[in-house]
Amino acid sequence: MVYILGGMSMIDIHTHILWAVDDGPKQMEETMQLLEQAVNEGITEIITTSHSFHPQYHVDYETINNQIQLLQYQLIKNNIPLTLHTGHEVRLSENIIPLYKAKQIHTLANSNYILLELPSHTVPHYTINIIHELLMEGLIPIIAHPERNKAIAERPIYLERLIREGAMAQITAGSLAGHFGRTIQNLSLDLVKANLVHTYGSDVHNLTSRPFLFDEGLCFLEKKKELDAVEILLENNTRIVRNMPFIMQEPEEIETTKWWNIFS
């Protein structure tokens, strides 16, 4: 099944599809297979978000430009109806603004939105300061996959505080589809229901262990009668590419006791 809602654009805003640069595909052939799979899932545009200043991976600004140019040529040559955009998944640090000004960090599709990755287990004490600095620079941070952050999973109020300080958040298709287990799936649904996530991405890395599941995640939300959420998530994805303000709903508090020791 390919999920289509009222002819809306299907834009994936979080992907690792460039080859031989981080923990995504190893060869260009695998990248092309991923792009063909994206089309099969109904995806029309992709923002590539290779790791930036991650402890293990950093993909250079120009490397992204060069690969996107080559891939887009191949897509056109092979009549594959897919548009690619530059981006980075930027690891949280106190140097983001200088790096951005030095053109070492890609925003999402050259917009004012920037995909921000927290450490896996914590929300560092300076995160709110970084959010404020980015906002003052005219950049809007989108927290990547908060449902897979241990501290946020244990206490979702951490994410609520970041949202109230001006950050946005991205939920992962595989989390909603159950790829990371039932517990993360349930938490992801709660985050959607509490208006604590605003945009949707696959975080795809390969065809096997980290596939798109873009369509499957949307179908899960439909099954849970969250059609309004589906519409808002997809619309906000489009608004990133168009560099427009998000549709926002008032965030709600999630009971924390049910998620305590979620990963223990």
CSV table of N, CA and C in Angstrom, one decimal, residues 57-180:
chain,number,residue,atom,x,y,z
A,57,TYR,N,31.0,10.2,12.9
A,57,TYR,CA,30.9,10.5,11.4
A,57,TYR,C,30.8,12.1,11.2
A,58,HIS,N,31.4,12.5,10.2
A,58,HIS,CA,31.1,13.9,9.7
A,58,HIS,C,31.3,13.9,8.2
A,59,VAL,N,30.2,14.4,7.6
A,59,VAL,CA,30.2,14.4,6.1
A,59,VAL,C,30.3,15.9,5.7
A,60,ASP,N,31.4,16.1,4.9
A,60,ASP,CA,31.7,17.5,4.5
A,60,ASP,C,30.6,18.1,3.7
A,61,TYR,N,30.5,19.4,3.8
A,61,TYR,CA,29.5,20.3,3.2
A,61,TYR,C,29.5,20.1,1.6
A,62,GLU,N,30.7,20.2,1.0
A,62,GLU,CA,30.8,20.0,-0.4
A,62,GLU,C,30.6,18.6,-0.9
A,63,THR,N,31.0,17.6,-0.1
A,63,THR,CA,30.7,16.3,-0.5
A,63,THR,C,29.2,16.0,-0.7
A,64,ILE,N,28.4,16.6,0.2
A,64,ILE,CA,27.0,16.5,0.0
A,64,ILE,C,26.5,17.2,-1.3
A,65,ASN,N,27.0,18.4,-1.5
A,65,ASN,CA,26.6,19.1,-2.7
A,65,ASN,C,27.0,18.3,-4.0
A,66,ASN,N,28.2,17.7,-4.0
A,66,ASN,CA,28.6,16.9,-5.2
A,66,ASN,C,27.8,15.7,-5.4
A,67,GLN,N,27.6,14.9,-4.3
A,67,GLN,CA,26.8,13.7,-4.5
A,67,GLN,C,25.4,14.0,-4.9
A,68,ILE,N,24.8,15.0,-4.3
A,68,ILE,CA,23.4,15.3,-4.7
A,68,ILE,C,23.3,15.7,-6.1
A,69,GLN,N,24.3,16.5,-6.6
A,69,GLN,CA,24.3,16.9,-8.0
A,69,GLN,C,24.4,15.6,-8.9
A,70,LEU,N,25.3,14.7,-8.6
A,70,LEU,CA,25.4,13.5,-9.4
A,70,LEU,C,24.2,12.6,-9.3
A,71,LEU,N,23.6,12.5,-8.1
A,71,LEU,CA,22.4,11.6,-8.0
A,71,LEU,C,21.2,12.2,-8.7
A,72,GLN,N,21.1,13.5,-8.6
A,72,GLN,CA,19.9,14.1,-9.3
A,72,GLN,C,20.0,13.9,-10.8
A,73,TYR,N,21.3,14.0,-11.4
A,73,TYR,CA,21.5,13.7,-12.8
A,73,TYR,C,21.1,12.3,-13.1
A,74,GLN,N,21.5,11.4,-12.3
A,74,GLN,CA,21.1,10.0,-12.5
A,74,GLN,C,19.6,9.7,-12.5
A,75,LEU,N,18.9,10.4,-11.6
A,75,LEU,CA,17.5,10.3,-11.4
A,75,LEU,C,16.8,10.8,-12.7
A,76,ILE,N,17.2,11.9,-13.2
A,76,ILE,CA,16.7,12.5,-14.4
A,76,ILE,C,17.0,11.6,-15.6
A,77,LYS,N,18.2,11.1,-15.7
A,77,LYS,CA,18.6,10.3,-16.8
A,77,LYS,C,17.8,9.0,-16.8
A,78,ASN,N,17.4,8.5,-15.7
A,78,ASN,CA,16.7,7.2,-15.6
A,78,ASN,C,15.2,7.4,-15.4
A,79,ASN,N,14.7,8.7,-15.6
A,79,ASN,CA,13.3,9.0,-15.5
A,79,ASN,C,12.7,8.5,-14.1
A,80,ILE,N,13.4,8.7,-13.1
A,80,ILE,CA,12.9,8.4,-11.7
A,80,ILE,C,12.4,9.7,-11.1
A,81,PRO,N,11.1,9.8,-10.8
A,81,PRO,CA,10.5,11.0,-10.4
A,81,PRO,C,10.7,11.4,-8.9
A,82,LEU,N,11.9,11.9,-8.7
A,82,LEU,CA,12.3,12.1,-7.3
A,82,LEU,C,13.2,13.4,-7.3
A,83,THR,N,13.0,14.3,-6.3
A,83,THR,CA,13.8,15.5,-6.2
A,83,THR,C,14.6,15.4,-4.9
A,84,LEU,N,15.9,15.7,-4.9
A,84,LEU,CA,16.7,15.6,-3.8
A,84,LEU,C,17.1,17.0,-3.3
A,85,HIS,N,17.3,17.1,-2.0
A,85,HIS,CA,17.7,18.4,-1.3
A,85,HIS,C,18.8,18.1,-0.4
A,86,THR,N,19.7,19.1,-0.2
A,86,THR,CA,20.8,19.0,0.7
A,86,THR,C,20.3,19.2,2.2
A,87,GLY,N,21.1,18.7,3.1
A,87,GLY,CA,20.8,18.8,4.5
A,87,GLY,C,21.9,18.1,5.3
A,88,HIS,N,21.8,18.3,6.6
A,88,HIS,CA,22.7,17.6,7.6
A,88,HIS,C,21.9,17.2,8.8
A,89,GLU,N,22.3,16.2,9.5
A,89,GLU,CA,21.8,15.9,10.8
A,89,GLU,C,22.9,16.4,11.7
A,90,VAL,N,22.7,17.5,12.4
A,90,VAL,CA,23.8,18.2,13.1
A,90,VAL,C,23.8,17.8,14.5
A,91,ARG,N,24.9,17.3,15.0
A,91,ARG,CA,25.1,16.9,16.4
A,91,ARG,C,25.1,18.1,17.3
A,92,LEU,N,24.4,18.1,18.4
A,92,LEU,CA,24.4,19.2,19.3
A,92,LEU,C,25.8,19.5,19.8
A,93,SER,N,26.1,20.8,19.7
A,93,SER,CA,27.4,21.3,20.2
A,93,SER,C,27.3,22.8,20.4
A,94,GLU,N,28.3,23.3,21.1
A,94,GLU,CA,28.2,24.8,21.3
A,94,GLU,C,28.9,25.6,20.1
A,95,ASN,N,29.3,24.8,19.1
A,95,ASN,CA,29.9,25.5,17.9
A,95,ASN,C,29.0,25.6,16.7
A,96,ILE,N,27.8,25.3,16.8
A,96,ILE,CA,26.9,25.2,15.6
A,96,ILE,C,26.8,26.5,14.9
A,97,ILE,N,26.7,27.6,15.6
A,97,ILE,CA,26.5,28.9,14.9
A,97,ILE,C,27.8,29.2,14.1
A,98,PRO,N,29.0,29.2,14.7
A,98,PRO,CA,30.2,29.5,13.9
A,98,PRO,C,30.4,28.5,12.7
A,99,LEU,N,30.0,27.2,12.9
A,99,LEU,CA,30.1,26.3,11.8
A,99,LEU,C,29.1,26.6,10.7
A,100,TYR,N,27.9,27.0,11.1
A,100,TYR,CA,26.9,27.4,10.1
A,100,TYR,C,27.4,28.6,9.3
A,101,LYS,N,27.9,29.6,10.0
A,101,LYS,CA,28.4,30.8,9.3
A,101,LYS,C,29.6,30.6,8.4
A,102,ALA,N,30.4,29.5,8.7
A,102,ALA,CA,31.5,29.2,7.9
A,102,ALA,C,31.1,28.2,6.8
A,103,LYS,N,29.8,28.0,6.6
A,103,LYS,CA,29.3,27.1,5.5
A,103,LYS,C,29.9,25.7,5.7
A,104,GLN,N,29.8,25.2,6.9
A,104,GLN,CA,30.2,23.8,7.1
A,104,GLN,C,29.0,23.0,7.5
A,105,ILE,N,27.8,23.6,7.6
A,105,ILE,CA,26.6,22.9,8.0
A,105,ILE,C,25.5,23.2,7.0
A,106,HIS,N,24.8,22.2,6.5
A,106,HIS,CA,23.7,22.4,5.7
A,106,HIS,C,22.4,22.5,6.5
A,107,THR,N,21.6,23.5,6.3
A,107,THR,CA,20.2,23.5,6.8
A,107,THR,C,19.4,22.5,5.9
A,108,LEU,N,18.1,22.3,6.3
A,108,LEU,CA,17.3,21.4,5.5
A,108,LEU,C,16.8,22.1,4.3
A,109,ALA,N,17.2,21.6,3.1
A,109,ALA,CA,16.8,22.1,1.8
A,109,ALA,C,17.0,23.7,1.7
A,110,ASN,N,18.1,24.1,2.3
A,110,ASN,CA,18.5,25.5,2.2
A,110,ASN,C,17.4,26.4,2.9
A,111,SER,N,16.7,25.9,3.8
A,111,SER,CA,15.7,26.6,4.5
A,111,SER,C,16.2,27.2,5.8
A,112,ASN,N,15.4,27.7,6.7
A,112,ASN,CA,15.8,28.2,8.0
A,112,ASN,C,15.7,27.1,9.0
A,113,TYR,N,15.3,25.9,8.6
A,113,TYR,CA,15.2,24.8,9.5
A,113,TYR,C,16.5,24.0,9.6
A,114,ILE,N,16.9,23.5,10.8
A,114,ILE,CA,18.1,22.8,10.9
A,114,ILE,C,17.8,21.5,11.8
A,115,LEU,N,18.2,20.4,11.3
A,115,LEU,CA,17.9,19.1,12.0
A,115,LEU,C,19.0,18.9,13.1
A,116,LEU,N,18.6,18.8,14.3
A,116,LEU,CA,19.5,18.8,15.5
A,116,LEU,C,19.4,17.4,16.2
A,117,GLU,N,20.6,16.8,16.3
A,117,GLU,CA,20.6,15.5,17.0
A,117,GLU,C,21.2,15.6,18.4
A,118,LEU,N,20.4,15.1,19.4
A,118,LEU,CA,20.9,15.1,20.7
A,118,LEU,C,21.7,13.8,21.0
A,119,PRO,N,22.5,13.7,22.0
A,119,PRO,CA,23.1,12.5,22.4
A,119,PRO,C,22.0,11.4,22.7
A,120,SER,N,22.3,10.2,22.6
A,120,SER,CA,21.3,9.1,22.7
A,120,SER,C,20.6,9.0,24.0
A,121,HIS,N,21.4,9.4,25.1
A,121,HIS,CA,20.9,9.1,26.4
A,121,HIS,C,20.6,10.3,27.3
A,122,THR,N,20.9,11.5,26.8
A,122,THR,CA,20.7,12.7,27.7
A,122,THR,C,20.2,13.8,26.9
A,123,VAL,N,19.7,14.8,27.6
A,123,VAL,CA,19.4,16.1,27.1
A,123,VAL,C,20.4,17.1,27.8
A,124,PRO,N,21.5,17.4,27.2
A,124,PRO,CA,22.5,18.2,27.9
A,124,PRO,C,22.0,19.6,28.4
A,125,HIS,N,22.5,20.0,29.5
A,125,HIS,CA,22.0,21.2,30.2
A,125,HIS,C,22.0,22.4,29.3
A,126,TYR,N,22.9,22.5,28.3
A,126,TYR,CA,23.1,23.7,27.5
A,126,TYR,C,22.2,23.6,26.3
A,127,THR,N,21.3,22.6,26.1
A,127,THR,CA,20.5,22.4,24.9
A,127,THR,C,19.6,23.6,24.7
A,128,ILE,N,19.0,24.1,25.8
A,128,ILE,CA,18.1,25.3,25.6
A,128,ILE,C,18.9,26.5,25.2
A,129,ASN,N,20.1,26.7,25.7
A,129,ASN,CA,20.9,27.8,25.2
A,129,ASN,C,21.2,27.7,23.8
A,130,ILE,N,21.5,26.5,23.3
A,130,ILE,CA,21.7,26.3,21.8
A,130,ILE,C,20.5,26.7,21.0
A,131,ILE,N,19.3,26.2,21.5
A,131,ILE,CA,18.1,26.5,20.9
A,131,ILE,C,17.9,28.0,20.8
A,132,HIS,N,18.1,28.8,21.9
A,132,HIS,CA,18.0,30.2,21.8
A,132,HIS,C,18.9,30.9,20.9
A,133,GLU,N,20.2,30.4,20.8
A,133,GLU,CA,21.2,31.0,19.9
A,133,GLU,C,20.8,30.7,18.4
A,134,LEU,N,20.3,29.5,18.2
A,134,LEU,CA,19.8,29.2,16.8
A,134,LEU,C,18.7,30.1,16.4
A,135,LEU,N,17.7,30.3,17.3
A,135,LEU,CA,16.6,31.1,17.0
A,135,LEU,C,17.0,32.6,16.8
A,136,MET,N,17.9,33.1,17.5
A,136,MET,CA,18.4,34.4,17.4
A,136,MET,C,19.1,34.6,16.0
A,137,GLU,N,19.7,33.5,15.5
A,137,GLU,CA,20.3,33.5,14.2
A,137,GLU,C,19.3,33.4,13.1
A,138,GLY,N,18.1,33.2,13.4
A,138,GLY,CA,17.0,33.0,12.4
A,138,GLY,C,16.9,31.5,12.0
A,139,LEU,N,17.5,30.6,12.7
A,139,LEU,CA,17.4,29.2,12.4
A,139,LEU,C,16.4,28.5,13.4
A,140,ILE,N,15.6,27.6,12.9
A,140,ILE,CA,14.7,26.9,13.7
A,140,ILE,C,15.1,25.4,13.9
A,141,PRO,N,15.5,25.0,15.1
A,141,PRO,CA,16.0,23.7,15.3
A,141,PRO,C,14.8,22.6,15.4
A,142,ILE,N,15.1,21.5,14.7
A,142,ILE,CA,14.1,20.4,14.7
A,142,ILE,C,14.9,19.3,15.4
A,143,ILE,N,14.4,18.8,16.6
A,143,ILE,CA,15.0,17.7,17.3
A,143,ILE,C,14.7,16.4,16.6
A,144,ALA,N,15.8,15.7,16.2
A,144,ALA,CA,15.7,14.5,15.5
A,144,ALA,C,15.3,13.3,16.4
A,145,HIS,N,14.4,12.5,16.0
A,145,HIS,CA,14.0,11.3,16.7
A,145,HIS,C,14.0,11.3,18.2
A,146,PRO,N,13.3,12.2,18.9
A,146,PRO,CA,13.3,12.4,20.3
A,146,PRO,C,12.8,11.1,21.0
A,147,GLU,N,12.0,10.3,20.3
A,147,GLU,CA,11.4,9.1,20.9
A,147,GLU,C,12.5,8.1,21.2
A,148,ARG,N,13.7,8.2,20.6
A,148,ARG,CA,14.8,7.3,20.8
A,148,ARG,C,15.9,7.9,21.8
A,149,ASN,N,15.6,9.0,22.4
A,149,ASN,CA,16.5,9.6,23.4
A,149,ASN,C,16.0,9.1,24.8
A,150,LYS,N,16.9,8.4,25.5
A,150,LYS,CA,16.6,7.8,26.8
A,150,LYS,C,16.0,8.7,27.8
A,151,ALA,N,16.6,9.9,27.9
A,151,ALA,CA,16.1,10.9,28.9
A,151,ALA,C,14.7,11.4,28.6
A,152,ILE,N,14.5,11.6,27.3
A,152,ILE,CA,13.1,12.1,26.9
A,152,ILE,C,12.1,10.9,27.1
A,153,ALA,N,12.5,9.7,26.7
A,153,ALA,CA,11.6,8.6,26.9
A,153,ALA,C,11.2,8.4,28.3
A,154,GLU,N,12.1,8.6,29.3
A,154,GLU,CA,11.8,8.5,30.7
A,154,GLU,C,11.0,9.6,31.2
A,155,ARG,N,11.3,10.8,30.7
A,155,ARG,CA,10.6,12.0,31.1
A,155,ARG,C,10.3,12.9,29.9
A,156,PRO,N,9.2,12.7,29.2
A,156,PRO,CA,8.8,13.4,28.1
A,156,PRO,C,8.7,14.9,28.3
A,157,ILE,N,8.6,15.3,29.6
A,157,ILE,CA,8.5,16.8,29.9
A,157,ILE,C,9.8,17.5,29.4
A,158,TYR,N,10.9,16.7,29.3
A,158,TYR,CA,12.1,17.4,28.7
A,158,TYR,C,11.9,17.8,27.3
A,159,LEU,N,11.2,17.0,26.5
A,159,LEU,CA,10.9,17.4,25.1
A,159,LEU,C,9.9,18.6,25.1
A,160,GLU,N,8.9,18.5,26.0
A,160,GLU,CA,7.9,19.6,26.1
A,160,GLU,C,8.6,20.9,26.4
A,161,ARG,N,9.6,20.9,27.3
A,161,ARG,CA,10.3,22.1,27.6
A,161,ARG,C,11.0,22.7,26.4
A,162,LEU,N,11.7,21.8,25.6
A,162,LEU,CA,12.4,22.2,24.4
A,162,LEU,C,11.4,22.8,23.4
A,163,ILE,N,10.3,22.2,23.2
A,163,ILE,CA,9.3,22.7,22.3
A,163,ILE,C,8.8,24.1,22.8
A,164,ARG,N,8.5,24.3,24.0
A,164,ARG,CA,8.0,25.5,24.5
A,164,ARG,C,9.1,26.6,24.4
A,165,GLU,N,10.4,26.2,24.3
A,165,GLU,CA,11.5,27.2,24.2
A,165,GLU,C,11.7,27.5,22.7
A,166,GLY,N,10.9,26.9,21.8
A,166,GLY,CA,11.0,27.3,20.4
A,166,GLY,C,11.5,26.2,19.4
A,167,ALA,N,11.9,25.0,19.9
A,167,ALA,CA,12.3,23.9,19.1
A,167,ALA,C,11.1,23.2,18.5
A,168,MET,N,11.3,22.5,17.4
A,168,MET,CA,10.4,21.6,16.8
A,168,MET,C,10.9,20.2,17.0
A,169,ALA,N,10.2,19.1,16.6
A,169,ALA,CA,10.7,17.8,16.7
A,169,ALA,C,10.2,16.9,15.6
A,170,GLN,N,11.0,15.9,15.3
A,170,GLN,CA,10.7,15.0,14.1
A,170,GLN,C,10.5,13.6,14.7
A,171,ILE,N,9.4,13.0,14.3
A,171,ILE,CA,9.2,11.6,14.7
A,171,ILE,C,9.6,10.7,13.5
A,172,THR,N,10.1,9.5,13.9
A,172,THR,CA,10.6,8.5,12.9
A,172,THR,C,9.6,7.5,12.4
A,173,ALA,N,9.6,7.3,11.1
A,173,ALA,CA,8.6,6.3,10.6
A,173,ALA,C,8.8,4.9,11.2
A,174,GLY,N,10.0,4.5,11.3
A,174,GLY,CA,10.2,3.1,11.9
A,174,GLY,C,9.8,3.0,13.3
A,175,SER,N,9.9,4.1,14.1
A,175,SER,CA,9.4,4.1,15.5
A,175,SER,C,7.9,3.9,15.5
A,176,LEU,N,7.2,4.6,14.7
A,176,LEU,CA,5.7,4.4,14.6
A,176,LEU,C,5.3,3.0,14.0
A,177,ALA,N,6.1,2.5,13.1
A,177,ALA,CA,5.8,1.2,12.5
A,177,ALA,C,6.2,0.0,13.4
A,178,GLY,N,6.8,0.3,14.5
A,178,GLY,CA,7.2,-0.8,15.5
A,178,GLY,C,8.6,-1.4,15.2
A,179,HIS,N,9.4,-0.8,14.3
A,179,HIS,CA,10.7,-1.3,14.0
A,179,HIS,C,11.6,-1.4,15.2
A,180,PHE,N,11.5,-0.5,16.1
A,180,PHE,CA,12.3,-0.4,17.3
A,180,PHE,C,11.7,-1.0,18.5
